[in-house]
Coordinates of C-alpha atoms (C1' of nucleotides) in Angstrom, one line a residue:
Chain A
X1 CA 13.1 27.8 85.8
X2 CA 10.9 30.3 87.6
X3 CA 11.4 33.0 85.0
X4 CA 10.4 33.2 81.4
X5 CA 13.7 32.5 79.7
X6 CA 14.5 31.7 76.1
X7 CA 15.9 28.4 75.2
X8 CA 18.1 27.7 72.2
X9 CA 15.5 26.3 69.9
X10 CA 13.0 28.9 71.0
X11 CA 15.4 31.7 70.1
X12 CA 15.9 30.3 66.6
X13 CA 12.2 29.9 66.0
X14 CA 11.5 33.4 67.2
X15 CA 14.0 34.7 64.8
X16 CA 12.5 32.7 62.0
X17 CA 9.1 34.1 62.7
X18 CA 10.6 37.6 62.4
X19 CA 12.3 36.7 59.1
X20 CA 9.3 35.0 57.5
X21 CA 6.9 37.8 58.3
X22 CA 3.3 37.0 57.1
X23 CA 4.5 33.6 55.9
X24 CA 5.3 32.5 59.5
X25 CA 3.3 29.4 60.0
X26 CA 4.5 26.1 61.5
X27 CA 5.1 24.1 58.3
X28 CA 6.9 27.0 56.6
X29 CA 9.0 27.6 59.7
X30 CA 10.0 23.9 59.9
X31 CA 11.0 24.0 56.2
X32 CA 13.0 27.2 56.7
X33 CA 14.7 25.7 59.7
X34 CA 15.8 22.7 57.8
X35 CA 17.0 24.6 54.8
X36 CA 19.0 27.0 57.0
X37 CA 20.5 24.3 59.3
X38 CA 20.8 21.1 57.2
X39 CA 19.2 19.6 60.3
X40 CA 15.9 17.7 60.3
X41 CA 13.2 18.9 62.7
X42 CA 9.9 17.3 63.4
X43 CA 6.8 19.3 62.9
X44 CA 5.6 18.5 66.4
X45 CA 8.8 20.0 67.8
X46 CA 8.0 23.2 66.0
X47 CA 4.4 23.3 67.0
X48 CA 5.0 22.8 70.7
X49 CA 7.7 25.4 70.8
X50 CA 5.6 27.9 69.0
X51 CA 2.9 27.3 71.6
X52 CA 5.3 27.8 74.5
X53 CA 6.5 30.9 72.9
X54 CA 2.9 32.2 72.7
X55 CA 2.2 31.4 76.3
X56 CA 5.3 33.3 77.3
X57 CA 4.0 36.3 75.4
X58 CA 6.7 36.4 72.8
X59 CA 4.4 35.5 70.0
X60 CA 0.7 36.0 69.0
X61 CA -1.1 34.2 66.3
X62 CA -4.3 34.0 64.3
X63 CA -5.8 31.8 61.7
X64 CA -5.1 32.9 58.2
X65 CA -7.4 32.6 55.2
X66 CA -7.5 29.3 53.3
X67 CA -4.9 29.3 50.6
X68 CA -5.7 29.0 46.9
X69 CA -3.7 25.8 46.8
X70 CA -4.8 22.2 46.4
X71 CA -6.0 21.3 49.8
X72 CA -5.2 22.0 53.3
X73 CA -6.3 23.2 56.6
X74 CA -6.1 26.9 57.3
X75 CA -2.7 28.1 58.5
X76 CA -2.0 29.7 61.9
X77 CA 0.1 32.7 61.3
X78 CA 2.5 33.8 64.1
X79 CA 3.6 37.3 64.8
X80 CA 6.4 38.4 67.1
X81 CA 5.4 40.7 69.9
X82 CA 7.3 43.7 71.3
X83 CA 8.4 41.6 74.3
X84 CA 9.6 38.9 72.0
X85 CA 11.7 41.3 70.0
X86 CA 13.1 42.8 73.2
X87 CA 14.1 39.4 74.6
X88 CA 15.7 38.5 71.3
X89 CA 17.8 41.6 71.3
X90 CA 18.8 41.1 74.9
X91 CA 20.0 37.6 74.1
X92 CA 22.0 38.7 71.2
X93 CA 23.6 41.6 73.0
X94 CA 24.6 39.4 75.9
X95 CA 26.3 36.9 73.7
X96 CA 28.0 39.6 71.8
X97 CA 29.3 41.0 75.0
X98 CA 30.7 37.6 76.1
X99 CA 32.4 37.1 72.8
X100 CA 34.1 40.5 73.1
X101 CA 35.6 39.3 76.4
X102 CA 36.9 36.1 74.9
X103 CA 40.6 36.5 74.4
X104 CA 41.6 35.8 70.9
X105 CA 38.1 35.9 69.5
X106 CA 37.4 39.6 69.8
X107 CA 36.3 40.0 66.2
X108 CA 35.5 36.7 64.7
Chain B
X1 CA 18.0 14.6 70.6
X2 CA 20.2 12.1 68.9
X3 CA 23.0 14.6 68.3
X4 CA 25.2 16.5 70.7
X5 CA 23.7 19.9 70.6
X6 CA 24.4 23.0 72.7
X7 CA 21.7 24.4 75.0
X8 CA 21.4 28.0 76.0
X9 CA 22.9 27.7 79.5
X10 CA 25.6 25.4 78.1
X11 CA 26.6 27.9 75.5
X12 CA 27.0 30.6 78.1
X13 CA 29.1 28.5 80.4
X14 CA 31.3 27.4 77.6
X15 CA 31.9 31.0 76.7
X16 CA 32.6 31.8 80.4
X17 CA 35.2 29.0 80.5
X18 CA 36.9 30.5 77.5
X19 CA 36.9 33.9 79.1
X20 CA 38.1 32.8 82.5
X21 CA 41.1 30.9 81.2
X22 CA 43.1 29.1 83.9
X23 CA 40.6 30.5 86.5
X24 CA 37.8 28.5 85.1
X25 CA 36.5 26.4 88.0
X26 CA 32.9 26.0 89.1
X27 CA 32.7 28.5 91.9
X28 CA 34.4 31.2 89.9
X29 CA 32.2 30.5 86.8
X30 CA 29.0 30.8 88.9
X31 CA 30.3 34.1 90.3
X32 CA 31.1 35.4 86.9
X33 CA 27.7 34.3 85.6
X34 CA 25.9 36.2 88.3
X35 CA 27.9 39.3 87.8
X36 CA 27.4 39.3 84.1
X37 CA 23.7 38.5 84.1
X38 CA 22.3 39.9 87.4
X39 CA 20.7 36.5 87.6
X40 CA 21.2 34.1 90.5
X41 CA 22.5 30.6 89.7
X42 CA 22.9 27.6 91.9
X43 CA 26.3 26.0 92.2
X44 CA 24.7 22.7 91.5
X45 CA 23.4 23.9 88.2
X46 CA 26.8 25.0 87.1
X47 CA 28.5 21.7 88.1
X48 CA 26.0 19.5 86.4
X49 CA 26.2 21.5 83.2
X50 CA 30.0 21.5 83.3
X51 CA 29.8 17.7 83.6
X52 CA 27.5 17.4 80.7
X53 CA 29.7 19.6 78.6
X54 CA 32.6 17.4 79.4
X55 CA 30.8 14.3 78.4
X56 CA 30.0 15.8 75.1
X57 CA 33.6 16.5 74.5
X58 CA 33.4 20.3 74.6
X59 CA 35.4 20.6 77.8
X60 CA 38.2 18.8 79.6
X61 CA 39.2 19.3 83.2
X62 CA 41.9 18.4 85.7
X63 CA 42.3 19.0 89.4
X64 CA 44.4 22.1 90.2
X65 CA 46.9 22.4 93.0
X66 CA 45.6 23.4 96.4
X67 CA 45.4 27.1 96.7
X68 CA 47.4 29.1 99.2
X69 CA 44.2 30.4 100.7
X70 CA 42.5 29.6 103.9
X71 CA 40.9 26.2 103.4
X72 CA 39.2 24.4 100.7
X73 CA 39.1 21.5 98.5
X74 CA 41.2 21.5 95.3
X75 CA 39.7 23.2 92.3
X76 CA 38.7 21.4 89.2
X77 CA 39.9 23.6 86.3
X78 CA 38.0 23.4 83.0
X79 CA 39.5 23.9 79.6
X80 CA 37.6 24.3 76.3
X81 CA 38.4 21.8 73.6
X82 CA 38.8 22.4 69.9
X83 CA 35.4 20.8 69.3
X84 CA 33.9 23.1 72.0
X85 CA 35.3 26.1 70.3
X86 CA 34.1 25.0 66.9
X87 CA 30.5 24.4 68.2
X88 CA 30.6 27.8 69.8
X89 CA 31.6 29.6 66.6
X90 CA 29.0 27.7 64.6
X91 CA 26.3 28.8 67.0
X92 CA 27.4 32.4 66.9
X93 CA 27.7 32.4 63.1
X94 CA 24.3 30.9 62.6
X95 CA 22.6 33.5 64.8
X96 CA 24.4 36.2 63.1
X97 CA 23.2 35.0 59.8
X98 CA 19.6 34.9 61.0
X99 CA 19.9 38.4 62.3
X100 CA 21.1 39.6 58.9
X101 CA 17.9 38.2 57.4
X102 CA 15.6 39.9 59.8
X103 CA 14.1 42.9 58.0
X104 CA 14.6 46.0 60.0
X105 CA 17.3 44.6 62.2
X106 CA 20.1 44.1 59.8
X107 CA 22.6 46.0 61.9
X108 CA 21.4 46.3 65.4
Chain C
dT1 C1' -22.0 15.2 47.0
dC2 C1' -18.9 12.2 48.6
dA3 C1' -14.6 9.8 48.6
dT4 C1' -9.8 11.0 48.0
dT5 C1' -5.8 13.6 48.6
dA6 C1' -3.0 17.2 50.3
dT7 C1' -2.0 20.5 53.9
dA8 C1' -1.8 21.7 58.6
dT9 C1' -2.7 21.7 63.4
dT10 C1' -3.3 19.3 67.9
dC11 C1' -2.4 15.9 71.1
dT12 C1' 0.6 12.5 73.7
dA13 C1' 4.7 10.9 75.3
dA14 C1' 9.6 10.6 76.0
dA15 C1' 14.6 12.3 76.0
dT16 C1' 17.6 16.0 77.0
dT17 C1' 18.6 20.4 79.4
dG18 C1' 18.3 23.4 83.2
dT19 C1' 18.0 24.1 88.2
dA20 C1' 18.4 23.6 93.3
dG21 C1' 20.4 22.1 97.3
dA22 C1' 22.2 18.6 100.5
dA23 C1' 26.1 15.7 101.4
dC24 C1' 30.7 15.2 101.3
dT25 C1' 35.9 16.3 101.0
dA26 C1' 40.0 18.6 102.1
dA27 C1' 43.1 22.2 103.9
dT28 C1' 44.2 25.6 107.6
dA29 C1' 44.0 28.2 111.8
dT30 C1' 43.3 27.8 116.5
Chain D
dA1 C1' 41.6 17.7 117.6
dT2 C1' 38.1 20.7 116.0
dA3 C1' 35.9 24.5 113.8
dT4 C1' 35.9 27.0 109.7
dT5 C1' 36.3 27.8 104.9
dA6 C1' 36.3 26.6 99.9
dG7 C1' 35.0 23.6 96.8
dT8 C1' 33.2 19.3 94.4
dT9 C1' 29.8 15.4 94.0
dC10 C1' 25.5 13.4 94.3
dT11 C1' 20.5 13.3 94.0
dA12 C1' 16.3 14.8 92.4
dC13 C1' 13.0 17.5 90.0
dA14 C1' 11.3 21.1 86.6
dA15 C1' 11.4 23.0 81.9
dT16 C1' 12.7 22.6 77.2
dT17 C1' 13.3 19.9 73.2
dT18 C1' 12.0 16.3 70.2
dA19 C1' 9.2 12.8 67.7
dG20 C1' 5.2 10.9 65.8
dA21 C1' 0.3 9.6 65.8
dA22 C1' -4.2 11.4 65.6
dT23 C1' -7.2 14.7 63.9
dA24 C1' -9.2 18.4 61.2
dT25 C1' -10.0 21.1 57.0
dA26 C1' -10.1 22.4 52.2
dA27 C1' -9.9 21.4 47.2
dT28 C1' -10.6 18.2 43.5
dG29 C1' -12.4 14.6 40.6
dA30 C1' -15.8 11.0 39.9

DNA sequence: TCATTATATTCTAAATTGTAGAACTAATAT
DNA sequence: ATATTAGTTCTACAATTTAGAATATAATGA
């Protein structure tokens, strides 16, 4: 894997960051993932993937202010970069193009 | 990874098998992959992924007849299973649903 | 203010996927 | 028979995915 590619889970998390906007921090992302997939995910899985995505330049992040809630460490808020968005769009378009070539599944 | 999931490369190969129909054998698949992606892929990568996909029940395969061409070993022809098709559709629909929730990218 | 509790991130390790290429097999033309 | 071509199998390693323990931080109540 010489090149910076986008794995399956990575793609979903990137999309989730885009969807969550300024609420995009690991715990929230994990919650959202579970509610959208009915699949359990460990918080560690989410964190390490978010890190990798940052190293690849698809995400940036900064610590947010402490919340007004009970307790808790400050959140790290993730933001998708222009490169991240581009890669996401490329992945989507490529799949779409493959589906269009699949006999009997042209629409869906 | 307790469950049988579908990785990124796996998904693409599965789709390619569907597209190639009765011409879906490793060499052809590799060729098709390269022509559709402008990305080099090793034949070994394709074979081992095809095997994994078969173990997961997403593909079946059988040896074809020897071709009328110059030389060569008999081809192993892959066919997508009902389960494979279902998993593929699920993956597509999930991504589509995420894109629809992405503000500013509703269409495309 | 200090222990407690809740919220999160970081760190460590292991399983699964992704990738490459050498070794091997079989058919045909010469 | 042997060289050539087409293709699969086998072996090994790198990257991604996953889980969970350890740690840090903030708010609250005594």
